[in-house]
């Protein structure tokens, strides 16, 4: 682990930063302290209500690894994440972990769907209102953005969302309505990721 330079801290707008190569997902990871707040609130350029972030963080990320058990143990025992739930379907296995009340900030998947270890599957950002998902869906369709999964709802976190492929190759899930993990949360196992929808376009 190395400490980030003053220049890097300034670029990230944080007080202090440490970097290390995370051993299971094989990704460059940064731990930060003292994230600076902007004087000016975020104002979307389109007429939407904004994003559900603050104490819930940016959203969630999903990675593939050759060692799901090792990765889960690392994030639970070393990084202090809590176990939310499990999912298994076809050749896929996923473990969902939380570090705040958001259902999951990190999900770890096996090497299903031809993915290699360290592959970044997707980032999820969550809108404040469902209508914002509808507006964004129209924009995505009008601009013919590459759709990975059509509108649908997940079984475990109850997020309504659609997925597009970004220019970086990873997915962007645009969602709404995620449920929160409370003190009496019970870990469950799901055999399907979607309650409905989330179909792959032809
Ligand atoms: Fe997701």
PDB file of C-alpha atoms and ligand atoms in Angstrom:
ATOM      1  CA  UNK A   1       0.000   0.000   0.000  1.00  0.00           C
ATOM      2  CA  UNK A   2       1.275   3.454  -0.869  1.00  0.00           C
ATOM      3  CA  UNK A   3       0.134   6.879   0.243  1.00  0.00           C
ATOM      4  CA  UNK A   4      -1.251   9.120  -2.481  1.00  0.00           C
ATOM      5  CA  UNK A   5       0.658  12.285  -3.299  1.00  0.00           C
ATOM      6  CA  UNK A   6      -0.651  15.739  -2.495  1.00  0.00           C
ATOM      7  CA  UNK A   7      -1.303  16.208  -6.231  1.00  0.00           C
ATOM      8  CA  UNK A   8      -3.414  13.046  -6.396  1.00  0.00           C
ATOM      9  CA  UNK A   9      -5.334  14.040  -3.254  1.00  0.00           C
ATOM     10  CA  UNK A  10      -6.016  17.441  -4.816  1.00  0.00           C
ATOM     11  CA  UNK A  11      -7.200  15.788  -8.032  1.00  0.00           C
ATOM     12  CA  UNK A  12      -9.530  13.463  -6.096  1.00  0.00           C
ATOM     13  CA  UNK A  13     -10.541  16.333  -3.765  1.00  0.00           C
ATOM     14  CA  UNK A  14      -9.795  14.326  -0.615  1.00  0.00           C
ATOM     15  CA  UNK A  15      -7.753  15.028   2.501  1.00  0.00           C
ATOM     16  CA  UNK A  16      -5.748  11.802   2.401  1.00  0.00           C
ATOM     17  CA  UNK A  17      -5.556   8.735   0.197  1.00  0.00           C
ATOM     18  CA  UNK A  18      -3.947   5.274   0.141  1.00  0.00           C
ATOM     19  CA  UNK A  19      -3.675   3.010  -2.911  1.00  0.00           C
ATOM     20  CA  UNK A  20      -3.227  -0.734  -3.205  1.00  0.00           C
ATOM     21  CA  UNK A  21      -3.739  -3.459  -5.766  1.00  0.00           C
ATOM     22  CA  UNK A  22      -6.690  -5.441  -4.478  1.00  0.00           C
ATOM     23  CA  UNK A  23      -5.653  -9.114  -4.665  1.00  0.00           C
ATOM     24  CA  UNK A  24      -8.891 -10.875  -5.656  1.00  0.00           C
ATOM     25  CA  UNK A  25     -10.565  -8.574  -8.168  1.00  0.00           C
ATOM     26  CA  UNK A  26      -7.101  -7.446  -9.311  1.00  0.00           C
ATOM     27  CA  UNK A  27      -8.090  -3.797  -9.446  1.00  0.00           C
ATOM     28  CA  UNK A  28      -6.318  -0.641  -8.343  1.00  0.00           C
ATOM     29  CA  UNK A  29      -8.136   0.446  -5.177  1.00  0.00           C
ATOM     30  CA  UNK A  30      -8.064   3.755  -3.333  1.00  0.00           C
ATOM     31  CA  UNK A  31      -9.045   4.323   0.297  1.00  0.00           C
ATOM     32  CA  UNK A  32      -9.797   7.966   0.956  1.00  0.00           C
ATOM     33  CA  UNK A  33     -10.472  10.083   4.030  1.00  0.00           C
ATOM     34  CA  UNK A  34     -12.011  13.524   4.195  1.00  0.00           C
ATOM     35  CA  UNK A  35     -13.796  13.870   0.883  1.00  0.00           C
ATOM     36  CA  UNK A  36     -14.307  17.597   0.232  1.00  0.00           C
ATOM     37  CA  UNK A  37     -17.809  18.916  -0.315  1.00  0.00           C
ATOM     38  CA  UNK A  38     -18.517  21.263  -3.183  1.00  0.00           C
ATOM     39  CA  UNK A  39     -19.894  24.676  -2.341  1.00  0.00           C
ATOM     40  CA  UNK A  40     -22.293  24.397  -5.243  1.00  0.00           C
ATOM     41  CA  UNK A  41     -24.916  21.647  -5.367  1.00  0.00           C
ATOM     42  CA  UNK A  42     -25.071  19.428  -8.443  1.00  0.00           C
ATOM     43  CA  UNK A  43     -27.588  20.757 -10.971  1.00  0.00           C
ATOM     44  CA  UNK A  44     -28.524  18.346 -13.786  1.00  0.00           C
ATOM     45  CA  UNK A  45     -28.607  19.765 -17.295  1.00  0.00           C
ATOM     46  CA  UNK A  46     -31.896  17.926 -17.942  1.00  0.00           C
ATOM     47  CA  UNK A  47     -35.063  18.333 -15.900  1.00  0.00           C
ATOM     48  CA  UNK A  48     -34.470  15.410 -13.531  1.00  0.00           C
ATOM     49  CA  UNK A  49     -34.508  15.226  -9.756  1.00  0.00           C
ATOM     50  CA  UNK A  50     -30.898  14.086  -9.315  1.00  0.00           C
ATOM     51  CA  UNK A  51     -29.205  11.067  -7.788  1.00  0.00           C
ATOM     52  CA  UNK A  52     -29.582   9.057  -4.586  1.00  0.00           C
ATOM     53  CA  UNK A  53     -26.072   9.298  -3.136  1.00  0.00           C
ATOM     54  CA  UNK A  54     -24.921  11.043   0.092  1.00  0.00           C
ATOM     55  CA  UNK A  55     -24.618   8.465   2.903  1.00  0.00           C
ATOM     56  CA  UNK A  56     -25.423   5.680   0.416  1.00  0.00           C
ATOM     57  CA  UNK A  57     -22.369   6.425  -1.718  1.00  0.00           C
ATOM     58  CA  UNK A  58     -22.174   6.686  -5.493  1.00  0.00           C
ATOM     59  CA  UNK A  59     -24.095   3.493  -6.291  1.00  0.00           C
ATOM     60  CA  UNK A  60     -22.766  -0.026  -6.738  1.00  0.00           C
ATOM     61  CA  UNK A  61     -20.098  -1.835  -8.743  1.00  0.00           C
ATOM     62  CA  UNK A  62     -19.881  -5.457  -9.855  1.00  0.00           C
ATOM     63  CA  UNK A  63     -16.663  -7.353 -10.632  1.00  0.00           C
ATOM     64  CA  UNK A  64     -15.804 -10.894 -11.759  1.00  0.00           C
ATOM     65  CA  UNK A  65     -13.141 -12.955 -10.025  1.00  0.00           C
ATOM     66  CA  UNK A  66     -11.548 -16.396 -10.194  1.00  0.00           C
ATOM     67  CA  UNK A  67     -11.897 -16.636  -6.389  1.00  0.00           C
ATOM     68  CA  UNK A  68     -15.354 -15.599  -5.147  1.00  0.00           C
ATOM     69  CA  UNK A  69     -14.846 -17.058  -1.673  1.00  0.00           C
ATOM     70  CA  UNK A  70     -11.464 -15.367  -1.254  1.00  0.00           C
ATOM     71  CA  UNK A  71     -12.827 -12.031  -2.425  1.00  0.00           C
ATOM     72  CA  UNK A  72     -15.882 -12.236  -0.152  1.00  0.00           C
ATOM     73  CA  UNK A  73     -13.681 -13.117   2.826  1.00  0.00           C
ATOM     74  CA  UNK A  74     -11.374 -10.178   2.012  1.00  0.00           C
ATOM     75  CA  UNK A  75     -14.195  -7.637   1.761  1.00  0.00           C
ATOM     76  CA  UNK A  76     -15.954  -8.950   4.880  1.00  0.00           C
ATOM     77  CA  UNK A  77     -12.985  -9.609   7.160  1.00  0.00           C
ATOM     78  CA  UNK A  78     -10.493  -6.946   6.021  1.00  0.00           C
ATOM     79  CA  UNK A  79     -12.657  -4.182   4.558  1.00  0.00           C
ATOM     80  CA  UNK A  80     -15.592  -4.601   6.957  1.00  0.00           C
ATOM     81  CA  UNK A  81     -18.422  -5.093   4.447  1.00  0.00           C
ATOM     82  CA  UNK A  82     -21.607  -6.919   5.499  1.00  0.00           C
ATOM     83  CA  UNK A  83     -23.174  -9.829   3.616  1.00  0.00           C
ATOM     84  CA  UNK A  84     -26.498  -8.903   1.965  1.00  0.00           C
ATOM     85  CA  UNK A  85     -27.483 -11.958  -0.079  1.00  0.00           C
ATOM     86  CA  UNK A  86     -26.483 -14.591  -2.639  1.00  0.00           C
ATOM     87  CA  UNK A  87     -27.650 -15.347  -6.140  1.00  0.00           C
ATOM     88  CA  UNK A  88     -27.078 -18.303  -8.443  1.00  0.00           C
ATOM     89  CA  UNK A  89     -28.522 -18.907 -11.904  1.00  0.00           C
ATOM     90  CA  UNK A  90     -27.277 -20.759 -15.033  1.00  0.00           C
ATOM     91  CA  UNK A  91     -23.457 -20.675 -14.734  1.00  0.00           C
ATOM     92  CA  UNK A  92     -23.486 -17.457 -12.694  1.00  0.00           C
ATOM     93  CA  UNK A  93     -22.828 -16.986  -9.007  1.00  0.00           C
ATOM     94  CA  UNK A  94     -23.026 -13.583  -7.272  1.00  0.00           C
ATOM     95  CA  UNK A  95     -22.464 -12.415  -3.706  1.00  0.00           C
ATOM     96  CA  UNK A  96     -23.835  -9.002  -2.660  1.00  0.00           C
ATOM     97  CA  UNK A  97     -22.100  -6.927   0.013  1.00  0.00           C
ATOM     98  CA  UNK A  98     -22.951  -3.650   1.737  1.00  0.00           C
ATOM     99  CA  UNK A  99     -20.909  -0.989   3.551  1.00  0.00           C
ATOM    100  CA  UNK A 100     -23.824   1.387   4.282  1.00  0.00           C
ATOM    101  CA  UNK A 101     -27.633   0.929   4.157  1.00  0.00           C
ATOM    102  CA  UNK A 102     -27.637   0.599   0.343  1.00  0.00           C
ATOM    103  CA  UNK A 103     -28.555  -3.019  -0.513  1.00  0.00           C
ATOM    104  CA  UNK A 104     -25.117  -3.522  -2.061  1.00  0.00           C
ATOM    105  CA  UNK A 105     -22.215  -1.276  -2.924  1.00  0.00           C
ATOM    106  CA  UNK A 106     -20.222  -4.238  -4.278  1.00  0.00           C
ATOM    107  CA  UNK A 107     -21.231  -7.515  -5.897  1.00  0.00           C
ATOM    108  CA  UNK A 108     -18.712 -10.225  -6.691  1.00  0.00           C
ATOM    109  CA  UNK A 109     -19.360 -12.676  -9.517  1.00  0.00           C
ATOM    110  CA  UNK A 110     -17.616 -15.821 -10.695  1.00  0.00           C
ATOM    111  CA  UNK A 111     -16.126 -16.291 -14.160  1.00  0.00           C
ATOM    112  CA  UNK A 112     -19.490 -16.770 -15.857  1.00  0.00           C
ATOM    113  CA  UNK A 113     -20.587 -15.423 -19.269  1.00  0.00           C
ATOM    114  CA  UNK A 114     -17.033 -15.816 -20.580  1.00  0.00           C
ATOM    115  CA  UNK A 115     -15.691 -13.062 -18.304  1.00  0.00           C
ATOM    116  CA  UNK A 116     -12.107 -13.092 -17.069  1.00  0.00           C
ATOM    117  CA  UNK A 117     -10.926 -12.329 -13.550  1.00  0.00           C
ATOM    118  CA  UNK A 118     -10.916  -8.621 -12.787  1.00  0.00           C
ATOM    119  CA  UNK A 119     -13.555  -7.758 -15.394  1.00  0.00           C
ATOM    120  CA  UNK A 120     -15.626  -4.754 -14.356  1.00  0.00           C
ATOM    121  CA  UNK A 121     -19.205  -5.827 -15.082  1.00  0.00           C
ATOM    122  CA  UNK A 122     -21.159  -2.645 -14.354  1.00  0.00           C
ATOM    123  CA  UNK A 123     -21.675   0.530 -12.346  1.00  0.00           C
ATOM    124  CA  UNK A 124     -25.139   1.373 -11.019  1.00  0.00           C
ATOM    125  CA  UNK A 125     -26.293   4.932 -10.353  1.00  0.00           C
ATOM    126  CA  UNK A 126     -29.684   5.491  -8.752  1.00  0.00           C
ATOM    127  CA  UNK A 127     -32.161   8.244  -9.620  1.00  0.00           C
ATOM    128  CA  UNK A 128     -34.400   9.902  -7.031  1.00  0.00           C
ATOM    129  CA  UNK A 129     -37.572   9.391  -9.075  1.00  0.00           C
ATOM    130  CA  UNK A 130     -38.776   6.629 -11.356  1.00  0.00           C
ATOM    131  CA  UNK A 131     -39.744   9.110 -14.090  1.00  0.00           C
ATOM    132  CA  UNK A 132     -36.044   9.988 -14.464  1.00  0.00           C
ATOM    133  CA  UNK A 133     -35.426   6.381 -15.509  1.00  0.00           C
ATOM    134  CA  UNK A 134     -38.132   6.738 -18.137  1.00  0.00           C
ATOM    135  CA  UNK A 135     -36.664   9.973 -19.474  1.00  0.00           C
ATOM    136  CA  UNK A 136     -33.174   8.436 -19.616  1.00  0.00           C
ATOM    137  CA  UNK A 137     -34.557   5.320 -21.311  1.00  0.00           C
ATOM    138  CA  UNK A 138     -36.039   7.487 -24.061  1.00  0.00           C
ATOM    139  CA  UNK A 139     -32.704   9.306 -24.479  1.00  0.00           C
ATOM    140  CA  UNK A 140     -30.860   5.979 -24.697  1.00  0.00           C
ATOM    141  CA  UNK A 141     -33.304   4.671 -27.311  1.00  0.00           C
ATOM    142  CA  UNK A 142     -33.330   7.913 -29.320  1.00  0.00           C
ATOM    143  CA  UNK A 143     -29.531   7.983 -29.425  1.00  0.00           C
ATOM    144  CA  UNK A 144     -29.404   4.227 -30.204  1.00  0.00           C
ATOM    145  CA  UNK A 145     -27.031   3.599 -27.287  1.00  0.00           C
ATOM    146  CA  UNK A 146     -25.996  -0.074 -27.035  1.00  0.00           C
ATOM    147  CA  UNK A 147     -28.566  -1.616 -24.674  1.00  0.00           C
ATOM    148  CA  UNK A 148     -27.358  -4.585 -22.611  1.00  0.00           C
ATOM    149  CA  UNK A 149     -30.638  -5.174 -20.758  1.00  0.00           C
ATOM    150  CA  UNK A 150     -34.020  -3.594 -21.265  1.00  0.00           C
ATOM    151  CA  UNK A 151     -36.134  -2.146 -18.433  1.00  0.00           C
ATOM    152  CA  UNK A 152     -36.765  -4.586 -15.601  1.00  0.00           C
ATOM    153  CA  UNK A 153     -36.730  -5.108 -11.839  1.00  0.00           C
ATOM    154  CA  UNK A 154     -34.251  -7.118  -9.764  1.00  0.00           C
ATOM    155  CA  UNK A 155     -35.319  -9.828  -7.319  1.00  0.00           C
ATOM    156  CA  UNK A 156     -32.985  -8.927  -4.494  1.00  0.00           C
ATOM    157  CA  UNK A 157     -32.452  -5.152  -4.326  1.00  0.00           C
ATOM    158  CA  UNK A 158     -35.815  -4.357  -6.027  1.00  0.00           C
ATOM    159  CA  UNK A 159     -34.102  -1.822  -8.329  1.00  0.00           C
ATOM    160  CA  UNK A 160     -36.005  -0.930 -11.508  1.00  0.00           C
ATOM    161  CA  UNK A 161     -33.383  -0.281 -14.172  1.00  0.00           C
ATOM    162  CA  UNK A 162     -31.957  -0.693 -17.647  1.00  0.00           C
ATOM    163  CA  UNK A 163     -28.345  -1.275 -18.700  1.00  0.00           C
ATOM    164  CA  UNK A 164     -26.323   0.276 -21.497  1.00  0.00           C
ATOM    165  CA  UNK A 165     -22.757  -0.468 -22.589  1.00  0.00           C
ATOM    166  CA  UNK A 166     -20.385   2.451 -22.140  1.00  0.00           C
ATOM    167  CA  UNK A 167     -17.519   3.399 -24.419  1.00  0.00           C
ATOM    168  CA  UNK A 168     -15.214   1.915 -21.761  1.00  0.00           C
ATOM    169  CA  UNK A 169     -16.783  -1.496 -22.375  1.00  0.00           C
ATOM    170  CA  UNK A 170     -18.429  -1.903 -18.983  1.00  0.00           C
ATOM    171  CA  UNK A 171     -22.151  -1.656 -18.276  1.00  0.00           C
ATOM    172  CA  UNK A 172     -23.976   1.322 -16.788  1.00  0.00           C
ATOM    173  CA  UNK A 173     -27.123   0.444 -14.862  1.00  0.00           C
ATOM    174  CA  UNK A 174     -29.497   3.365 -14.470  1.00  0.00           C
ATOM    175  CA  UNK A 175     -31.864   2.499 -11.631  1.00  0.00           C
ATOM    176  CA  UNK A 176     -34.442   3.595  -9.119  1.00  0.00           C
ATOM    177  CA  UNK A 177     -36.121   2.213  -6.005  1.00  0.00           C
ATOM    178  CA  UNK A 178     -33.375   0.195  -4.339  1.00  0.00           C
ATOM    179  CA  UNK A 179     -34.288  -1.089  -0.901  1.00  0.00           C
ATOM    180  CA  UNK A 180     -32.121  -0.564   2.146  1.00  0.00           C
ATOM    181  CA  UNK A 181     -30.521  -3.036   4.535  1.00  0.00           C
ATOM    182  CA  UNK A 182     -31.695  -2.591   8.127  1.00  0.00           C
ATOM    183  CA  UNK A 183     -30.646  -4.113  11.469  1.00  0.00           C
ATOM    184  CA  UNK A 184     -33.030  -7.096  11.136  1.00  0.00           C
ATOM    185  CA  UNK A 185     -31.951  -7.929   7.574  1.00  0.00           C
ATOM    186  CA  UNK A 186     -31.985 -11.647   6.707  1.00  0.00           C
ATOM    187  CA  UNK A 187     -29.546 -13.061   4.172  1.00  0.00           C
ATOM    188  CA  UNK A 188     -31.361 -14.916   1.397  1.00  0.00           C
ATOM    189  CA  UNK A 189     -30.464 -16.925  -1.701  1.00  0.00           C
ATOM    190  CA  UNK A 190     -32.072 -16.048  -5.050  1.00  0.00           C
ATOM    191  CA  UNK A 191     -32.203 -18.261  -8.131  1.00  0.00           C
ATOM    192  CA  UNK A 192     -33.008 -15.430 -10.575  1.00  0.00           C
ATOM    193  CA  UNK A 193     -31.682 -11.868 -10.948  1.00  0.00           C
ATOM    194  CA  UNK A 194     -34.900 -10.373 -12.333  1.00  0.00           C
ATOM    195  CA  UNK A 195     -38.491 -10.244 -11.145  1.00  0.00           C
ATOM    196  CA  UNK A 196     -39.491  -9.171 -14.644  1.00  0.00           C
ATOM    197  CA  UNK A 197     -37.960  -7.575 -17.722  1.00  0.00           C
ATOM    198  CA  UNK A 198     -34.202  -7.051 -18.076  1.00  0.00           C
ATOM    199  CA  UNK A 199     -34.423  -8.882 -21.378  1.00  0.00           C
ATOM    200  CA  UNK A 200     -31.422  -8.837 -23.686  1.00  0.00           C
ATOM    201  CA  UNK A 201     -32.356  -6.969 -26.878  1.00  0.00           C
ATOM    202  CA  UNK A 202     -32.345  -9.101 -30.037  1.00  0.00           C
TER     203      UNK A 202
HETATM  204 FE1  LIG B   1     -26.530  -3.800 -10.586  1.00  0.00          FE
END
